[in-house]
Tab-separated table of C-alpha atoms and ligand atoms in Angstrom:
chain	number	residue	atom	x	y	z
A	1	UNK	CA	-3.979	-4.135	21.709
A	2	UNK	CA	-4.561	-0.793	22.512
A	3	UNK	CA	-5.724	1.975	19.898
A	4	UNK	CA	-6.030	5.020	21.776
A	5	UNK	CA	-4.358	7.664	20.222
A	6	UNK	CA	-3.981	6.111	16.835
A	7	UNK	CA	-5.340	8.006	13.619
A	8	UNK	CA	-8.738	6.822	12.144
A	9	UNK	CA	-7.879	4.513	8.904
A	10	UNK	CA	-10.546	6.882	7.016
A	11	UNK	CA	-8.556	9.598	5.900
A	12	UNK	CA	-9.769	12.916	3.633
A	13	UNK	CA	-7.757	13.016	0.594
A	14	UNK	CA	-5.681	15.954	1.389
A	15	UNK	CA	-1.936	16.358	-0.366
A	16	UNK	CA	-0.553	15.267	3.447
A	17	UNK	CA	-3.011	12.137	3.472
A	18	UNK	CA	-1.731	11.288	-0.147
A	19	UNK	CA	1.690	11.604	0.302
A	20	UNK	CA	1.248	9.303	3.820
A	21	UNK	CA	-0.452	6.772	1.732
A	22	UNK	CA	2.109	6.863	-1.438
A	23	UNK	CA	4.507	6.446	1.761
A	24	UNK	CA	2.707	3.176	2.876
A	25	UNK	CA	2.572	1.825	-0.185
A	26	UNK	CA	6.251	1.983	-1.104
A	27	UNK	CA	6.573	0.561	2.452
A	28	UNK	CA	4.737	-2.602	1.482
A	29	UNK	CA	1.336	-1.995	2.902
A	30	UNK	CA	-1.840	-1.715	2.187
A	31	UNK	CA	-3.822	1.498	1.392
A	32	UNK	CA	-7.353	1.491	0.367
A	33	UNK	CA	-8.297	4.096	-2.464
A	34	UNK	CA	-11.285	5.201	-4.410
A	35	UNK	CA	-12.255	4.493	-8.066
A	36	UNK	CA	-15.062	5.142	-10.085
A	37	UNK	CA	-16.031	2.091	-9.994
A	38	UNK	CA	-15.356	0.772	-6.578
A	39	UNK	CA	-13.293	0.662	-3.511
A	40	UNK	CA	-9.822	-0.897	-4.726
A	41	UNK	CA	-7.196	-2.479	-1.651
A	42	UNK	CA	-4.190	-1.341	-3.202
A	43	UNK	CA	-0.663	-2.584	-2.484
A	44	UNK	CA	2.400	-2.043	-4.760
A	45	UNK	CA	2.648	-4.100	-8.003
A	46	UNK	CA	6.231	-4.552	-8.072
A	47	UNK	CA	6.342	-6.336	-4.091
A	48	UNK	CA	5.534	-9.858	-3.975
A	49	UNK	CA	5.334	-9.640	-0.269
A	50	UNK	CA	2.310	-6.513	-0.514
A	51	UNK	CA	0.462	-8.112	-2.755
A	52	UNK	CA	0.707	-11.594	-1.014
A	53	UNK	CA	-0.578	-9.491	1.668
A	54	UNK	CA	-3.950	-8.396	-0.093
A	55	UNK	CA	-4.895	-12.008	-0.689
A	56	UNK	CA	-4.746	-12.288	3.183
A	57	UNK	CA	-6.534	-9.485	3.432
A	58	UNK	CA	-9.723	-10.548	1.537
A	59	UNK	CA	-9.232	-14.313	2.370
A	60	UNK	CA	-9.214	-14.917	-1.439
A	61	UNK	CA	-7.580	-17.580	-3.097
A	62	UNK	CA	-3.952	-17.059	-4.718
A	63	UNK	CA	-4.476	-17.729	-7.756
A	64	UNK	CA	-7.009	-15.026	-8.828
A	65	UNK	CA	-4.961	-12.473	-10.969
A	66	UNK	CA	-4.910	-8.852	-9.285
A	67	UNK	CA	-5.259	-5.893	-11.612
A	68	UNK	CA	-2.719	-2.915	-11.568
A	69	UNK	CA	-3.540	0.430	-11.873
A	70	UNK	CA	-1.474	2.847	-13.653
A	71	UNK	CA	-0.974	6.131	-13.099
A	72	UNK	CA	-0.883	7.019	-16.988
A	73	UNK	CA	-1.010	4.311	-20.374
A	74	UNK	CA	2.682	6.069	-20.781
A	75	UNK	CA	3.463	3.447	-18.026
A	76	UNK	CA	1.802	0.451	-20.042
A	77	UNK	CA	5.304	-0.624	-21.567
A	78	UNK	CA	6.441	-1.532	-17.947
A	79	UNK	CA	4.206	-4.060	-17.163
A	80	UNK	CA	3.410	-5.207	-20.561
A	81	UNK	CA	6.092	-6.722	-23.184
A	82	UNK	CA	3.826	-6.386	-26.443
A	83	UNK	CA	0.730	-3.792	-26.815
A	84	UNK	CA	-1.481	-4.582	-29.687
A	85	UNK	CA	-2.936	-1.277	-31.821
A	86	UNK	CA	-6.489	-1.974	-30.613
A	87	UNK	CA	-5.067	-1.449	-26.804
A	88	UNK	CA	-3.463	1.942	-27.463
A	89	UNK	CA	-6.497	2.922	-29.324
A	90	UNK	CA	-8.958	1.601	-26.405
A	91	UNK	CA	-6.398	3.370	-23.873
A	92	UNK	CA	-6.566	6.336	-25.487
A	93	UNK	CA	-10.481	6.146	-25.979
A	94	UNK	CA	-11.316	5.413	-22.521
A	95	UNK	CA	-8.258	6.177	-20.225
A	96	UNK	CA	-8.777	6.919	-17.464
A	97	UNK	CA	-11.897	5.127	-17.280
A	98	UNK	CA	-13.556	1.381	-16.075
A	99	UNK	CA	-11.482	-0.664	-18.763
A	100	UNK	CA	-9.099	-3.197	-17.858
A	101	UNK	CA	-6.720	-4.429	-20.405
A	102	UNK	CA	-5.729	-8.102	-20.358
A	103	UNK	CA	-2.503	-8.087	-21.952
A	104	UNK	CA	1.021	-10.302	-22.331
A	105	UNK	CA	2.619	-9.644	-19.135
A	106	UNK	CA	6.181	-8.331	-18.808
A	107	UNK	CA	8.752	-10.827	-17.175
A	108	UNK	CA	9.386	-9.633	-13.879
A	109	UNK	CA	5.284	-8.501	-12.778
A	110	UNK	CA	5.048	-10.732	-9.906
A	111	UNK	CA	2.882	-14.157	-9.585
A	112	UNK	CA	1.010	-13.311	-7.311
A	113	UNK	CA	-0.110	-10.263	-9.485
A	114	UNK	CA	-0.601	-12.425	-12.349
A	115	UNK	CA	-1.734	-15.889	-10.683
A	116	UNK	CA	0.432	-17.310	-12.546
A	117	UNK	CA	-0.325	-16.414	-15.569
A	118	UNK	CA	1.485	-15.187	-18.624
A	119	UNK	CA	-1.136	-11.732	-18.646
A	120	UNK	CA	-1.676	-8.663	-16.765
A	121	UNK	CA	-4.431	-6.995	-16.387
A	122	UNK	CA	-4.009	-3.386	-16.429
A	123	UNK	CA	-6.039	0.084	-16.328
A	124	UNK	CA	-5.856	3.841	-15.589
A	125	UNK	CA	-8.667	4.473	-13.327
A	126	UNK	CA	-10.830	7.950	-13.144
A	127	UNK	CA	-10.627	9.112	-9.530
A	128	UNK	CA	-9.441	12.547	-8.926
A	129	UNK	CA	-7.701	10.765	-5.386
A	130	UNK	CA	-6.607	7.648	-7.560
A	131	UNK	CA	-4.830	9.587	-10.028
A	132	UNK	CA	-3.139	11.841	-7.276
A	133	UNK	CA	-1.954	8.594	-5.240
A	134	UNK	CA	-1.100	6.828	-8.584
A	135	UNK	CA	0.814	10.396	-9.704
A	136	UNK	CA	3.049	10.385	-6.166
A	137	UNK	CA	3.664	6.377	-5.816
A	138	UNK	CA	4.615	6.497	-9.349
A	139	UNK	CA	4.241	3.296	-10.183
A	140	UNK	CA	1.805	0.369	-10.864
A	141	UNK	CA	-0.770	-0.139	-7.571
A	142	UNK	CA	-2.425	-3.640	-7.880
A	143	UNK	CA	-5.756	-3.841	-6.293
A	144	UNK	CA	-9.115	-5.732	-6.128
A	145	UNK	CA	-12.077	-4.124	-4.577
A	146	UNK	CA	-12.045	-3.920	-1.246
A	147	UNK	CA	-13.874	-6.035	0.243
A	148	UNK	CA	-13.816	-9.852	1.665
A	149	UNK	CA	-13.970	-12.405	-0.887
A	150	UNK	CA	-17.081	-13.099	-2.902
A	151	UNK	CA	-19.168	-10.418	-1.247
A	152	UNK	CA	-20.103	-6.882	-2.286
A	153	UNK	CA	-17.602	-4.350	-3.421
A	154	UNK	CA	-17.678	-1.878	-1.508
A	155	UNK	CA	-18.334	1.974	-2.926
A	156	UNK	CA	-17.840	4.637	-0.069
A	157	UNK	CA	-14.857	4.562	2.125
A	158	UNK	CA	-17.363	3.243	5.151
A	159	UNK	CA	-17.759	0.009	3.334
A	160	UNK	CA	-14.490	-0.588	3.276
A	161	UNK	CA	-13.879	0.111	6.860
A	162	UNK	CA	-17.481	-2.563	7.648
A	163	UNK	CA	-15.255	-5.117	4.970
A	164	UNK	CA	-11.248	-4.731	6.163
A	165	UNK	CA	-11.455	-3.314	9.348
A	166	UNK	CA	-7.884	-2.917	10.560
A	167	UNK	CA	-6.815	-5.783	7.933
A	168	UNK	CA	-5.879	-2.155	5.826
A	169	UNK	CA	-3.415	0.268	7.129
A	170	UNK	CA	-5.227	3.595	5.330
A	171	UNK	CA	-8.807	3.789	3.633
A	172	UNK	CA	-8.467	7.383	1.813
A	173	UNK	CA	-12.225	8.704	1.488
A	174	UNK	CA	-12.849	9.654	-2.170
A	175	UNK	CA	-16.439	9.639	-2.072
A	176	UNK	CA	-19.000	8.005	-3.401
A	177	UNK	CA	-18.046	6.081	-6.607
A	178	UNK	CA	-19.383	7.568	-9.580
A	179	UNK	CA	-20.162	4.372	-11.700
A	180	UNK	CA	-20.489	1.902	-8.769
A	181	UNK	CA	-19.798	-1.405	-10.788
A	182	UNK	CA	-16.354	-2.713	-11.370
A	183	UNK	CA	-14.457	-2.268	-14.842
A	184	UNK	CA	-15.187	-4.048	-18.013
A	185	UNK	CA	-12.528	-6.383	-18.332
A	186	UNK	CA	-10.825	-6.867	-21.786
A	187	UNK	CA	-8.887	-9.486	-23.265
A	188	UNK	CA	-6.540	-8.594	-26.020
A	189	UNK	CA	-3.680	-11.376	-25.216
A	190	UNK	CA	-5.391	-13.541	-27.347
A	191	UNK	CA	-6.615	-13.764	-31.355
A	192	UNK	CA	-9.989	-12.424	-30.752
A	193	UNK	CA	-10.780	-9.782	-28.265
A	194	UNK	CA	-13.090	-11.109	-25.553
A	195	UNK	CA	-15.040	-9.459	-22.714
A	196	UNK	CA	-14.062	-10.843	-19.328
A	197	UNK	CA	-16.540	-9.573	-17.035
A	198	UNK	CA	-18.848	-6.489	-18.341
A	199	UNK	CA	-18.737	-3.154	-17.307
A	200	UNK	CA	-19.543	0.643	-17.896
A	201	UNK	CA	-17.998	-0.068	-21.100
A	202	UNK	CA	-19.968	-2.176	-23.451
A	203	UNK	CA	-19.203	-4.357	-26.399
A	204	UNK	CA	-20.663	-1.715	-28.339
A	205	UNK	CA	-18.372	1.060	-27.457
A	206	UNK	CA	-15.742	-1.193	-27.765
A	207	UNK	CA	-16.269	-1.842	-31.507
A	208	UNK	CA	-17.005	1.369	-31.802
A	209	UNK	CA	-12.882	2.079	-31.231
A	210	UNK	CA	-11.248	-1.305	-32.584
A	211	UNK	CA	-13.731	-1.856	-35.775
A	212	UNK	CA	-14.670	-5.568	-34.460
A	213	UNK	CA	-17.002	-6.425	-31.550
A	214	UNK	CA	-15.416	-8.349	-29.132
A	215	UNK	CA	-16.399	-11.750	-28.246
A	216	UNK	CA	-18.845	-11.781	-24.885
A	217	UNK	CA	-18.318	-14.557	-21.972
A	218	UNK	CA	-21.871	-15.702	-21.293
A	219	UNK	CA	-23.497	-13.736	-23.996
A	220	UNK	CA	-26.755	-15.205	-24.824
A	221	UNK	CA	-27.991	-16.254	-21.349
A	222	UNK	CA	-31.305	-15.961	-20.858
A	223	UNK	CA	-32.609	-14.337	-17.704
A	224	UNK	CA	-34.543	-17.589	-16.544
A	225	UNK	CA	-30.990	-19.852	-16.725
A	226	UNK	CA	-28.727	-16.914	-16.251
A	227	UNK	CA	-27.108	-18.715	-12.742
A	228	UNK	CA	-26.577	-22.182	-14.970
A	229	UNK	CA	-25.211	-20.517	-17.880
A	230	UNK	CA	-22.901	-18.389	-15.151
A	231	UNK	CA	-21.456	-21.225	-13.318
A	232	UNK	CA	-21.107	-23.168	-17.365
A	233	UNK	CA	-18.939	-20.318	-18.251
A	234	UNK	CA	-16.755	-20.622	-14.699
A	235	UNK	CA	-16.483	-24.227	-15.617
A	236	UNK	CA	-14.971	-23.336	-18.895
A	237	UNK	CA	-13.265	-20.242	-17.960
A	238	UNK	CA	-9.729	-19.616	-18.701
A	239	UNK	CA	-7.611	-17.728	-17.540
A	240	UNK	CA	-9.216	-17.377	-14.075
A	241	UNK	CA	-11.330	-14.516	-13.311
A	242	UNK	CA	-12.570	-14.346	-9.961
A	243	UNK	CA	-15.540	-12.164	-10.787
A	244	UNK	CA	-16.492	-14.654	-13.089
A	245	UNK	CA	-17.358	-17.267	-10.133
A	246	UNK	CA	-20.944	-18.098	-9.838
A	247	UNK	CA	-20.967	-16.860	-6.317
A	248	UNK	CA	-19.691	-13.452	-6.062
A	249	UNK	CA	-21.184	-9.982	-5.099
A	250	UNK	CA	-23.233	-11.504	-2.618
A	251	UNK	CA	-25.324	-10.272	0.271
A	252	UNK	CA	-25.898	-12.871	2.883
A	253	UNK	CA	-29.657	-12.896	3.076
A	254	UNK	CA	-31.196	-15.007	0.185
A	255	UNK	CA	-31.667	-13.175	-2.742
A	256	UNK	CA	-34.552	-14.038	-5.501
A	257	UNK	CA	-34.654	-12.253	-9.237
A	258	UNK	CA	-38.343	-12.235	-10.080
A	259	UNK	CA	-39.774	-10.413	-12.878
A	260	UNK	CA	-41.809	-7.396	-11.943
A	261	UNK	CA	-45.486	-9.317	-12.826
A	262	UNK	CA	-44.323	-11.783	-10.095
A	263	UNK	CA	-43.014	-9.444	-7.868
A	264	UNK	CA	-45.323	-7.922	-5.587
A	265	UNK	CA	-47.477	-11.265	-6.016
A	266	UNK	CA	-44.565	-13.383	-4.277
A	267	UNK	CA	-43.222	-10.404	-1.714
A	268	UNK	CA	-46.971	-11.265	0.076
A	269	UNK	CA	-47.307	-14.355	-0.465
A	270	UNK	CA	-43.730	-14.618	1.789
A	271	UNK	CA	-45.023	-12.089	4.276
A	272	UNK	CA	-47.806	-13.782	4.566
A	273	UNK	CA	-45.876	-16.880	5.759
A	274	UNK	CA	-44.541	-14.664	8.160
A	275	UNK	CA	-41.280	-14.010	6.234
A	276	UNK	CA	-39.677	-10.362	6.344
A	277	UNK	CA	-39.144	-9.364	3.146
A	278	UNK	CA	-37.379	-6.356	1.448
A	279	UNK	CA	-37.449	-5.855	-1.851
A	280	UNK	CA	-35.191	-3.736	-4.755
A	281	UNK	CA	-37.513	-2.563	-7.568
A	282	UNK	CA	-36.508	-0.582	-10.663
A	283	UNK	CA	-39.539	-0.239	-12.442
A	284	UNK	CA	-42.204	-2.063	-10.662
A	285	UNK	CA	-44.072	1.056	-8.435
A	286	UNK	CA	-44.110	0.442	-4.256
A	287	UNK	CA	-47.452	-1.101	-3.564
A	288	UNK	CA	-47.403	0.623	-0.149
A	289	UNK	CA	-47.384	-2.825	1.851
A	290	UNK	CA	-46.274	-2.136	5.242
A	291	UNK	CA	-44.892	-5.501	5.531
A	292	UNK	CA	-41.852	-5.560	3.043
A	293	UNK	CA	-39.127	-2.859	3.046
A	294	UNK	CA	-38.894	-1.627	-0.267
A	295	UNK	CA	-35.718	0.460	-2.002
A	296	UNK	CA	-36.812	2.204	-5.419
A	297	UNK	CA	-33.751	1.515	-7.830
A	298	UNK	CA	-32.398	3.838	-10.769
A	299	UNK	CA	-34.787	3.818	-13.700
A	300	UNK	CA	-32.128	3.580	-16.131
A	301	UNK	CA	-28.749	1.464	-15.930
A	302	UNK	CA	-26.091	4.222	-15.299
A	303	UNK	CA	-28.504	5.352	-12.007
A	304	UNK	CA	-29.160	1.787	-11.232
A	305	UNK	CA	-25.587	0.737	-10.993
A	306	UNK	CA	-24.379	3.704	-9.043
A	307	UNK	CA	-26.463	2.697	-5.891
A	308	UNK	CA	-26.553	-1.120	-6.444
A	309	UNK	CA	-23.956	-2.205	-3.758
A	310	UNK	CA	-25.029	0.491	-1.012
A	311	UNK	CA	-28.738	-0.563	-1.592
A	312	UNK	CA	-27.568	-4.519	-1.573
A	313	UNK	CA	-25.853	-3.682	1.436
A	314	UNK	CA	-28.570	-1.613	2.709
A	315	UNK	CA	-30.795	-4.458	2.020
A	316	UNK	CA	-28.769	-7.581	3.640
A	317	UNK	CA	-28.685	-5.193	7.039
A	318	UNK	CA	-31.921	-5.181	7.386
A	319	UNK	CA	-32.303	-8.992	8.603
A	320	UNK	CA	-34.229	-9.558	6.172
A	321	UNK	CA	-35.315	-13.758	5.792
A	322	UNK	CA	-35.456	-12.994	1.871
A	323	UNK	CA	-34.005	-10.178	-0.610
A	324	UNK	CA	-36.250	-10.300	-3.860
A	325	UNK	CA	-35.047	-8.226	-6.896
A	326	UNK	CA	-36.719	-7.076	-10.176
A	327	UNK	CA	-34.932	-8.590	-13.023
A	328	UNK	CA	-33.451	-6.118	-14.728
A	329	UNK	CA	-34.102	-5.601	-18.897
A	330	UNK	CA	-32.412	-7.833	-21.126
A	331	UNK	CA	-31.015	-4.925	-23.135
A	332	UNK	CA	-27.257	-4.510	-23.321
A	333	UNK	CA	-27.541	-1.213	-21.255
A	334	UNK	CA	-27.942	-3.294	-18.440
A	335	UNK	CA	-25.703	-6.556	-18.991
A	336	UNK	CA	-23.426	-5.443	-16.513
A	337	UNK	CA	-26.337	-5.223	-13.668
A	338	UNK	CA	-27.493	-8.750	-14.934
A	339	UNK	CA	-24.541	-10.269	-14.246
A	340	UNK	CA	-23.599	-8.798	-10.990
A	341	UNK	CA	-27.010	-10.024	-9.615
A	342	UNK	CA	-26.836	-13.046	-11.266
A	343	UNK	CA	-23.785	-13.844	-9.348
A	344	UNK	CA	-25.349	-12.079	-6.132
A	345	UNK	CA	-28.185	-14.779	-6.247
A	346	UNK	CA	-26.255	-17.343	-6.762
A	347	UNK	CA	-23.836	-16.282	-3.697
A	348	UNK	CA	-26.378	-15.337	-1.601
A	349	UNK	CA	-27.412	-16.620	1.999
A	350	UNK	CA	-24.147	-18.397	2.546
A	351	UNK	CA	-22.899	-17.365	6.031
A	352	UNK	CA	-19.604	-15.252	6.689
A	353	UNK	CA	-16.717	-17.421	6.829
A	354	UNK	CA	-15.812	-15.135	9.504
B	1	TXA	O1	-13.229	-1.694	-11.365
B	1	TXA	C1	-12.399	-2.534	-11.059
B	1	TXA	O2	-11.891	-3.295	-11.888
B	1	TXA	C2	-11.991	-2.610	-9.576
B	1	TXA	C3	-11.266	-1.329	-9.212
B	1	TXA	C4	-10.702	-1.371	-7.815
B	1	TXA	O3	-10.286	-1.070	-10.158
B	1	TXA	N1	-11.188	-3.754	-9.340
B	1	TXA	C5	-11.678	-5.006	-9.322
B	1	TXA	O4	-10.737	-5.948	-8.940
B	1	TXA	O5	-12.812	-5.284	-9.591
B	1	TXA	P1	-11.128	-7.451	-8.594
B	1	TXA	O6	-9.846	-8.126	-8.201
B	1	TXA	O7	-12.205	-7.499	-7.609
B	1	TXA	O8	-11.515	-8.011	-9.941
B	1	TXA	C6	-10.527	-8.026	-10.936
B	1	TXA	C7	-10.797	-9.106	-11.888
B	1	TXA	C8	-10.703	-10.436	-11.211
B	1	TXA	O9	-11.886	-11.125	-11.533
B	1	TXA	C9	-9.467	-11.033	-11.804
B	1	TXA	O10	-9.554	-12.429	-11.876
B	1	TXA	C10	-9.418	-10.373	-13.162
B	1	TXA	O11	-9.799	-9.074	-12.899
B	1	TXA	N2	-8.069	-10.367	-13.709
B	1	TXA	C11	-7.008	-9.687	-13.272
B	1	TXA	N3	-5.916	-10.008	-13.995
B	1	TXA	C12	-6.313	-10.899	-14.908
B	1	TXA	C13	-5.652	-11.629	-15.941
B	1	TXA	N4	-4.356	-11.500	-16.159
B	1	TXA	N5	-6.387	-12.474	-16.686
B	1	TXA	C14	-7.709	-12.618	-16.457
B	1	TXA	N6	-8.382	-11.976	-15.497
B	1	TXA	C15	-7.705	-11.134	-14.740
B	2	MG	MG1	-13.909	-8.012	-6.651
């Protein structure tokens, strides 16, 4: 197959670029677009066929529910048949923003949206490029971060080139993303609100809008069994959430949470049996060893998360035989870090399926 002559897939979010990927979309394919959280792999909500295509894309099992992005939460009666009070008030709180709404699905939002289930999940997302593209297509985009199943999400444009390649048709460039973690996922189709996956948006704010504090998945893990207590909650999760699988986020070099006062104790002790080791440190100070490669993290969580994928990614190019990681604080700031790397160490040094 040739490709001379045929426009890069990265494309600068000018009105031409926007219009060519609104264009795409309503032509069933696939168009990669920036969030504030991450990289989504957008295809249009309302075509079975697109959306079929994005699980192709990422190699990632049917029946993990896609979410759709709106362009406003004037659109939410469209894809949802009932909307509790405490989602308009959330939507109006935090729209656009990293919440996704689990709610009753309208009849006609495709299965392979859904998975097969009688919920959508559903959010505005705060992207200067996102909104355009959202504003032209006019409609509801679904789309999972971009990236192959289980490993990082990606959060510049040239991630998502390294992840799809030409499995996407157009990757418009947004940027870096501003929060670099995905959404918090909300469920509201059920009695008591429940986090799905945390986010950006904590349990805190949350209450904060609704006057109850949602119930957490996992809450009350401890750091030491956070994997087990991860993969107990998969076991008894319903409905499906694919970030909620033990193995997700993962680089493909093995990668250790340690504490800092173990840290710099067991990076030598590796070296010294001739492993290479790089290291991602948040608080704990570079000891100067010239044998590990070490990445400084944000000090505080909002920092922290903006960087974590391009420094995981950073890290698992290096070669590395191990990735160790400071455990991060178990303070609710940072439950959203915990449980990314939780599910990156569990994920970790399994080889590419492809
Ligand atoms: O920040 C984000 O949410 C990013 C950007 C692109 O918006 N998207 C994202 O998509 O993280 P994805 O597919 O990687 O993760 C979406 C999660 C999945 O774990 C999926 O199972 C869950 O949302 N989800 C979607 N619809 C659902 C539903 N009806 N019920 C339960 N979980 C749902
Ligand atoms: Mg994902």
């Amino acid at each position: 197959m040739s490709t001379a002559g045929q426009p890069g897939r990265i494309a600068a979010p000018t009105a031409d670029n926007i219009a060519r990927a609104a264009a795409l979309l309503r032509a069933g394919k696939l168009v990669a677009l920036p969030t504030e959280t991450v990289y989504g792999l957008g295809a249009d909500a309302l075509d079975p066929v697109a959306t079929a295509a994005i699980f192709a894309a990422k190699g990632r099992p049917a029946d993990h529910p896609l979410i759709v992005h709106l362009p406003s939460a004037e659109h939410l009666p469209r894809w949802a048949r009932s909307i509790p009070k405490e989602a308009i008030a959330l939507a109006r709180a935090f729209w656009p923003g990293p919440l996704t709404l689990i709610l009753p699905r309208e009849a006609d939002v495709p299965d392979a949206v859904t998975g097969g289930q009688d919920t959508v999940g559903l959010r505005v997302p705060n992207h200067p490029v996102a909104l355009a593209l959202l504003a032209a297509f006019d409609s509801g985009i679904a789309a999972p971060s971009a990236n192959r199943f289980g490993r990082i999400s990606p959060t510049t444009a040239a991630h998502v080139e390294h992840e799809l390649g030409e499995r996407v048709d157009l990757i418009l460039d947004g940027g870096p993303c501003q929060v670099g973690i995905e959404s918090t996922i909300l469920d509201l189709s059920r009695d008591a609100p429940e986090i799905l996956r945390p986010g950006a948006i904590t349990a805190d704010d949350i209450a904060r809008v609704i006057g109850r504090r949602p119930k957490v998945r996992g809450e009350g893990a401890v750091e030491e069994d956070m994997a087990q207590a991860v993969a107990q909650a998969i076991e008894s999760a319903t409905p499906r959430v694919s970030g909620s699988l033990a193995a997700h986020y993962a680089p493909s070099t093995p990668l250790r949470l340690l504490p800092a006062a173990l840290l710099i104790e067991e990076a030598a002790e590796l070296a010294g049996e001739g492993s290479r080791v790089a290291v991602l440190a948040h608080g704990c100070a570079d000891p100067g060893d010239s044998r590990f490669t070490w990445i400084a993290a944000g000090a505080d969580p909002v920092a922290y998360a903006h960087d974590l994928y391009a420094h995981l990614r950073a890290l698992d190019a290096l070669g590395a035989d191990f990735i160790l990681v400071e455990t991060p604080p178990a303070d609710p700031a940072w439950s959203a870090i915990a449980d990314r790397l939780g599910r990156a160490a569990v994920g970790s040094g399994e080889a590419d399926e492809t």
